[in-house]
Coordinates of C-alpha atoms and ligand atoms in Angstrom, one line a residue:
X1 CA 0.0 0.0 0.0
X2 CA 1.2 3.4 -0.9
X3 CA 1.1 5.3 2.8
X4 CA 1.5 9.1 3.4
X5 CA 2.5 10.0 7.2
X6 CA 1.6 13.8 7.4
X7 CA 3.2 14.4 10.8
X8 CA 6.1 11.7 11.3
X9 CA 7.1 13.2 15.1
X10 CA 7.3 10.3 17.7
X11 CA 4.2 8.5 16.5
X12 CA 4.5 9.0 12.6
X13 CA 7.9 7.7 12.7
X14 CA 7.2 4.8 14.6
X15 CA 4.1 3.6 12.2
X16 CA 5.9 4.8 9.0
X17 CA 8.9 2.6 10.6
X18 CA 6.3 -0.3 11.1
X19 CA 4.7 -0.4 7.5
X20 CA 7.6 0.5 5.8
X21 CA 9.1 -2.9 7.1
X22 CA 6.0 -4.3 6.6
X23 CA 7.3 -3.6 2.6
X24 CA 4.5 -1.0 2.2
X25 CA 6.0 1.8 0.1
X26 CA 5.8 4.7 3.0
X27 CA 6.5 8.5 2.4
X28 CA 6.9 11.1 5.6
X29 CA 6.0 14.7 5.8
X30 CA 7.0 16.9 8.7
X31 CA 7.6 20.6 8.8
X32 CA 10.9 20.2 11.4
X33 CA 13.6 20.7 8.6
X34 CA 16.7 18.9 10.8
X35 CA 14.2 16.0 11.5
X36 CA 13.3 15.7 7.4
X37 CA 17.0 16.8 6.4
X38 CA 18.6 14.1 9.0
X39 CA 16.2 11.3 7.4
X40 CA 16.8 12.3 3.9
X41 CA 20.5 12.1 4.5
X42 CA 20.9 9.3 7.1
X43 CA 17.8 7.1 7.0
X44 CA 15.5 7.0 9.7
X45 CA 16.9 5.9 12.4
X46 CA 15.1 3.9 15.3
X47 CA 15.7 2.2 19.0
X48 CA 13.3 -0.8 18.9
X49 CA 13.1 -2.3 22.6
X50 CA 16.7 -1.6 22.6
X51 CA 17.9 -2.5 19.4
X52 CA 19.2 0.0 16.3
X53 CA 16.8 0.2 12.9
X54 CA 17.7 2.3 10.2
X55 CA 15.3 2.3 6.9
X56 CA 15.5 4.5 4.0
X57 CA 12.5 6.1 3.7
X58 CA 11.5 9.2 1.5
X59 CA 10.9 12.3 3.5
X60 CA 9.1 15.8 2.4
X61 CA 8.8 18.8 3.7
X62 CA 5.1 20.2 3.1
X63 CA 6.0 22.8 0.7
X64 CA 8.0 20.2 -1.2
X65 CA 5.0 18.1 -1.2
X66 CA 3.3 19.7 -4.5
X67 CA 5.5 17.7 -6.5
X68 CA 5.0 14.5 -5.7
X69 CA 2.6 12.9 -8.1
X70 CA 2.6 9.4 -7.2
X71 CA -1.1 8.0 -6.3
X72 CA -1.4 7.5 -2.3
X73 CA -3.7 5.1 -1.1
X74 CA -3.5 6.4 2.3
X75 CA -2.9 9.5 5.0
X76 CA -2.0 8.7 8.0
X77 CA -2.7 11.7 10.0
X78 CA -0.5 12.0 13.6
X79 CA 0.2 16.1 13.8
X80 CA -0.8 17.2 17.8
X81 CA -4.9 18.4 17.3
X82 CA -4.4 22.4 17.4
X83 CA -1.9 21.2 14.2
X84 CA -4.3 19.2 12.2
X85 CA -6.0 22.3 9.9
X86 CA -2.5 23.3 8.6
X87 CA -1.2 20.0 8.0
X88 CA -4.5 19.0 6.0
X89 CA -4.3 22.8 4.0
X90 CA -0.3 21.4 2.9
X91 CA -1.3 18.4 1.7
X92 CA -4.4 19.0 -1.1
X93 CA -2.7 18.3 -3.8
X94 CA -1.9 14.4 -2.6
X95 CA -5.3 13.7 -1.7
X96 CA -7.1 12.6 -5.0
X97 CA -10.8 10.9 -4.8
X98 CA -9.5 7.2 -4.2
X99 CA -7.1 8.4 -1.2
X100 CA -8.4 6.8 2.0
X101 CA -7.6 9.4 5.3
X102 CA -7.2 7.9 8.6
X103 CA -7.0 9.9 11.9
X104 CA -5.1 8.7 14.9
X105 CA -4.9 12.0 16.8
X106 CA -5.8 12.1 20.6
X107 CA -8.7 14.3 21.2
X108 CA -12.2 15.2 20.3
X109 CA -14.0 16.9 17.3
X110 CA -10.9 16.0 14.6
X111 CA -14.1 14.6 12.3
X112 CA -15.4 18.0 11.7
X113 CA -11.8 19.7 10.6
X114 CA -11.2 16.7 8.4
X115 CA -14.5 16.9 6.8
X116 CA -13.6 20.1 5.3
X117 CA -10.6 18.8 3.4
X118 CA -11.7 15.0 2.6
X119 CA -15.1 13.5 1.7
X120 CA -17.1 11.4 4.2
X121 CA -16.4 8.3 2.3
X122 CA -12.8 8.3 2.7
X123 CA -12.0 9.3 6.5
X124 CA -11.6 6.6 8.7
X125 CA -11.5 7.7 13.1
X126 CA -9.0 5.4 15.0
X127 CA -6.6 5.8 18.0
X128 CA -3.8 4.0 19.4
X129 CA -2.1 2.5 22.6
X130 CA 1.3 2.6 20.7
X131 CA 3.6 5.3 22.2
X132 CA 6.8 6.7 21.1
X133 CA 9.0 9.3 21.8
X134 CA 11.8 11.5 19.3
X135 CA 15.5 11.3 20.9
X136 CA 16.2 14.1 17.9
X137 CA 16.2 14.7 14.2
X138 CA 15.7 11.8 12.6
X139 CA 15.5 9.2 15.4
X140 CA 12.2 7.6 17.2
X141 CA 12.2 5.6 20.3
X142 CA 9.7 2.8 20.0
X143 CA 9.1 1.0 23.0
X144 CA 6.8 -1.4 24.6
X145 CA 3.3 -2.6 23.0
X146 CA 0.2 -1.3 21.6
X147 CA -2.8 -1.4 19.8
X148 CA -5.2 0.5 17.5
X149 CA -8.6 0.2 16.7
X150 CA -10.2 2.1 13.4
X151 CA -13.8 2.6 11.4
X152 CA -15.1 4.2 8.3
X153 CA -17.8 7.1 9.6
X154 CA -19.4 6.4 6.4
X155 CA -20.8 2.9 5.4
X156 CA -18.8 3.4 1.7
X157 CA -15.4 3.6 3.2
X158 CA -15.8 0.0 5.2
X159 CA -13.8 -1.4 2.3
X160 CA -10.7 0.8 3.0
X161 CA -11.4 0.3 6.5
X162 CA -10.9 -3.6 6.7
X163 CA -7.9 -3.0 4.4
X164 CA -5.8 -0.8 6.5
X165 CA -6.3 -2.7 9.0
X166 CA -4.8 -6.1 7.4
X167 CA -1.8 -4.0 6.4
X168 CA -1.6 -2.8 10.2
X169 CA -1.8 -6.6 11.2
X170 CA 0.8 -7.1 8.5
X171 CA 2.9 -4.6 10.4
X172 CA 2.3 -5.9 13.4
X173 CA 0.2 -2.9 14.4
X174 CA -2.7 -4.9 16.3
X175 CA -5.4 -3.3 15.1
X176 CA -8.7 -4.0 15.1
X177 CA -11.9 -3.2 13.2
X178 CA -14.3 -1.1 15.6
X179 CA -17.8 -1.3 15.7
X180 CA -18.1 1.9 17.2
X181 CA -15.4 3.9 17.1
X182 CA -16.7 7.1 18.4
X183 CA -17.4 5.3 22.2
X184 CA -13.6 4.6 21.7
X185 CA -12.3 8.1 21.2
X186 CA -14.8 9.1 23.8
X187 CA -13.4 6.8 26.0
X188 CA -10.0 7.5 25.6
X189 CA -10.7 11.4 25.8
X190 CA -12.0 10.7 29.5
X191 CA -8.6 9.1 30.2
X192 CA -6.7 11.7 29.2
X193 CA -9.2 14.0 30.1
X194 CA -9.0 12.9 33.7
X195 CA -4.9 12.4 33.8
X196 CA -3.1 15.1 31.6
X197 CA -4.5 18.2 32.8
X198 CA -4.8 17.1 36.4
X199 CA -1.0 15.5 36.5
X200 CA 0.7 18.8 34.7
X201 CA -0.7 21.1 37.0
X202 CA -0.4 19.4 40.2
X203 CA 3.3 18.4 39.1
X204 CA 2.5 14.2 39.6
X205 CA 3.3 11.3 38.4
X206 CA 0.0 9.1 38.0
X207 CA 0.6 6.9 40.6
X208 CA 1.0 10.2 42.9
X209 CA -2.4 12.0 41.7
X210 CA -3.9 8.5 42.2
X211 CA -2.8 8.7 45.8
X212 CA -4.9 12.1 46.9
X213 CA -7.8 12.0 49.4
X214 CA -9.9 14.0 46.5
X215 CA -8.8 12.1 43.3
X216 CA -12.1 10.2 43.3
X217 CA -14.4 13.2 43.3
X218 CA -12.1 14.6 40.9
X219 CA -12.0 11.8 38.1
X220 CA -15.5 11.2 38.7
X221 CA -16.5 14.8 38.1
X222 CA -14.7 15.0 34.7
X223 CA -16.1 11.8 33.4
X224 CA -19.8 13.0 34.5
X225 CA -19.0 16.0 32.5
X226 CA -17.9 14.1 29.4
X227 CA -20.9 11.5 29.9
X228 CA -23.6 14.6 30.0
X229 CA -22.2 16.0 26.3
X230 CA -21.3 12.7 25.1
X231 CA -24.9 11.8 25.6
X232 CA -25.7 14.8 23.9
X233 CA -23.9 13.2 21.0
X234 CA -26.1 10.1 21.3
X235 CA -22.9 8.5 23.0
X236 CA -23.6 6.5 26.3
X237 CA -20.4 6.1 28.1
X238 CA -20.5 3.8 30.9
X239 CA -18.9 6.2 33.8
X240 CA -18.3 3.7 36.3
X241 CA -16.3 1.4 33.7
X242 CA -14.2 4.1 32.4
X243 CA -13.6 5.6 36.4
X244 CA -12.3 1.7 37.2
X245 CA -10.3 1.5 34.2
X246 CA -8.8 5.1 35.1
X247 CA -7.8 4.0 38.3
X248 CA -6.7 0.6 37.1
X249 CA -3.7 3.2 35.9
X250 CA -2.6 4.5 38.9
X251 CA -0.6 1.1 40.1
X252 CA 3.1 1.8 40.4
X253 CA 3.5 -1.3 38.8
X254 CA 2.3 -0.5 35.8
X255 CA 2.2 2.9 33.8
X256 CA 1.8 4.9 37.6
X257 CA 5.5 6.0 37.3
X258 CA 4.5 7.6 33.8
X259 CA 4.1 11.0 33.9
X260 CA 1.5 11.9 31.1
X261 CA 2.5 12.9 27.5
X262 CA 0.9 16.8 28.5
X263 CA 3.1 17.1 31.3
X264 CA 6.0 16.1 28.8
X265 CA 5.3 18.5 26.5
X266 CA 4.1 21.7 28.5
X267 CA 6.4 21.2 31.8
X268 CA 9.3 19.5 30.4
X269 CA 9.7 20.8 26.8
X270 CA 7.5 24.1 27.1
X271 CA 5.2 23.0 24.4
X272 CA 1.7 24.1 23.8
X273 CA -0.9 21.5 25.1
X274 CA -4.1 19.5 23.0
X275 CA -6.0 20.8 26.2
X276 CA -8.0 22.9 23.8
X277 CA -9.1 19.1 22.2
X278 CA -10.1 17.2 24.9
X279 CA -11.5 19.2 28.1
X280 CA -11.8 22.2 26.6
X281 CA -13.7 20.8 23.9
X282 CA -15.7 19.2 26.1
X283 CA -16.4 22.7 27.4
X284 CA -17.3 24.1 23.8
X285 CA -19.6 21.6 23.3
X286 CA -21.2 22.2 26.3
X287 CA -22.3 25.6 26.2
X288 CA -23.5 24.8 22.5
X289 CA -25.7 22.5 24.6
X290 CA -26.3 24.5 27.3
X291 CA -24.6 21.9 29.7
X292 CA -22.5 22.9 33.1
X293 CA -18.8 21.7 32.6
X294 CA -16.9 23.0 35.4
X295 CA -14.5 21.1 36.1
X296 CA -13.5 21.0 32.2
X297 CA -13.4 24.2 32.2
X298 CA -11.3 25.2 35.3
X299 CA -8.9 22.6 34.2
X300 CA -8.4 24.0 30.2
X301 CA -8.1 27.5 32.0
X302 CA -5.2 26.5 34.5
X303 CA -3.2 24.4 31.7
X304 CA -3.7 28.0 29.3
X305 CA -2.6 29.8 32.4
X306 CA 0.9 27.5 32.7
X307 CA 1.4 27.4 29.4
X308 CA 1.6 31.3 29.1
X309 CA 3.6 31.3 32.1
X310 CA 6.1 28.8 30.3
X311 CA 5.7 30.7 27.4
X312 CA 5.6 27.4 25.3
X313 CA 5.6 27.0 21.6
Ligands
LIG1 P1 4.8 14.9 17.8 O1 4.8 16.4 18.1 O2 6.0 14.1 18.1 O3 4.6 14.8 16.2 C1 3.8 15.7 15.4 C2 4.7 16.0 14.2 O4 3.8 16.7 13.3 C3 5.9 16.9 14.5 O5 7.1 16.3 14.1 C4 5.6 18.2 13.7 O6 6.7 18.8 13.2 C5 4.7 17.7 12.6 N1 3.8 18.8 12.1 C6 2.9 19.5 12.8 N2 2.2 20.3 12.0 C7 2.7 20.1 10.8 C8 2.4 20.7 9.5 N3 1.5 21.6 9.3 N4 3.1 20.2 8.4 C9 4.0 19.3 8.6 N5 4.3 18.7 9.8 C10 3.7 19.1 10.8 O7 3.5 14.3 18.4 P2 3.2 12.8 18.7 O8 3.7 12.5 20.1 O9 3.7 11.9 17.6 O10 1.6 12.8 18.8 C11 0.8 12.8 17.6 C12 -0.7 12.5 18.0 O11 -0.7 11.2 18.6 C13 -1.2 13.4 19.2 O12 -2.6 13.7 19.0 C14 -0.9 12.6 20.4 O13 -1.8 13.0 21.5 C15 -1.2 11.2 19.9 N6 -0.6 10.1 20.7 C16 0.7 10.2 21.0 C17 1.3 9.1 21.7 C18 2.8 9.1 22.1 O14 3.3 8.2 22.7 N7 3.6 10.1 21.6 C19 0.6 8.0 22.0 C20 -0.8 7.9 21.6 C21 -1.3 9.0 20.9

């Protein structure tokens, strides 16, 4: 399959790694022009669970991008959310009526940006337990294991749909085909909803904000909020599930050491936050519906307030 990551940071590198080995024939595009400049000249370079991968694979910078004229099956989109619009405005002139456009972003709402580039029929919604991280231009860290689940929002693109996701299996991706992917993203905006916000400002680990006397009131609070617009959405999420499986994260002996990827970004490498994508747009979408969100909200304010203390970029 002919594969387009626009936005090969930590996760694009590590799936464009994946399927190119896979022998799918995988192009990158990133903006960072020592990351595209190092892979153009050195390969990408990768630390797999400790070991050293380096594949040849093309690279473009978006304004170099016009001139490719091959046919590309597939877009793998994996810019942060408040990146998404710009990436999609760079890459028009690659997206032709058979090119299929999947979404693994974190966050809520990318449906509605991508809807004004791509028709219905050809965006697939997914997202992903794989993590990685850059080390620098040109190199990933890929560690540990993952998952990724995916669906068509339109019946017509089921085709494309169960495709990709044989050549993620072929890649070793373990993805699934969702029957509802929107309870999915949902889900996974509650966790990060819940974790990111809470664990940047309060300076935590997981484990740590797990460990608070009003952690439960707090958790439970944000997912009522996302439940009431969710709901609104014709989305039922099960609260008490997703409150069990939040706190199934706090255990030290699991992923409680992690601190989340928002407090990575904001307090450790002063970078802007996808706040505005999952609480705060739980927020938006609330006063559209006229429902109370709180919580959301005070939380999206305090991460705005940090990061323009940080000054982050
Ligand atoms: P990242 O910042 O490492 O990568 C994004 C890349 O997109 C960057 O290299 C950036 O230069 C590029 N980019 C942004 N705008 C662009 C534009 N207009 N044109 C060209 N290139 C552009 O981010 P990431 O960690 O890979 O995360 C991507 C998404 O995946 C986020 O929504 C994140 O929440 C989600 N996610 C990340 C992880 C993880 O472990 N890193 C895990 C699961 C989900």
């Amino acid at each position: 399959m002919k594969i387009a990551i626009a936005g090969a940071g930590a996760m694009g590198s590590r799936f464009g790694m994946m399927l190119h080995q896979a022998g799918n024939d995988v192009i990158l595009i990133d903006q960072w022009e020592e990351h595209v400049s190092a892979i153009k000249h050195n390969g990408l370079k990768a630390i797999h669970d400790g070991e050293t991968i380096i594949e040849n694979i093309p690279a473009f910078l978006p304004k170099d991008i016009t001139d490719y004229h091959d046919e590309i099956d597939t877009v793998i989109l994996f810019t942060k959310a408040m990146q998404l619009d710009d990436m999609l405005q760079s890459i028009t002139s690659i997206l032709s009526e058979h090119t299929t456009v999947l979404c693994l972003l974190n966050g809520l709402g990318h449906e509605d940006t991508i809807k004004n580039y791509v028709a219905k029929e050809n965006i697939l919604l997914g997202n992903t337990m794989w993590t990685a991280g850059l080390t620098g231009p040109g190199e990933v860290n890929m560690f540990g294991h993952g998952s990724v689940e995916l669906q068509n929002i339109h019946p017509k693109g089921q085709d494309a749909a169960l495709e990709l996701v044989q050549v993620f299996n072929e890649a070793g991706l373990n993805c699934k085909y969702s029957e509802d992917m929107m309870y999915s993203i949902w889900r996974k905006a509650c966790v990060n909803g819940t974790l990111n916000g809470t664990c940047t400002i309060l300076d935590a680990n997981i484990a740590s904000f797990g460990s608070t006397s009003v952690t439960d009131e707090i958790i439970r609070t944000i997912i009522h909020e996302f439940a009431l617009v969710a709901k609104h959405e014709g989305i039922l999420l099960d609260e008490e599930e997703i409150v069990n499986h939040v706190k199934s994260t706090f255990d030290p002996h699991g992923i409680g050491h992690h601190y989340p990827s928002m407090y990575q970004d904001l307090i450790q490498k002063h970078r802007l936050t996808e706040i505005d994508y999952i609480n705060g747009a739980v927020c938006k979408k609330g006063e559209t519906y006229q429902i109370a969100t709180p919580y959301c909200q005070f939380l999206t304010q305090l991460v705005h307030a940090k990061e323009e203390l940080l000054k982050a970029k």
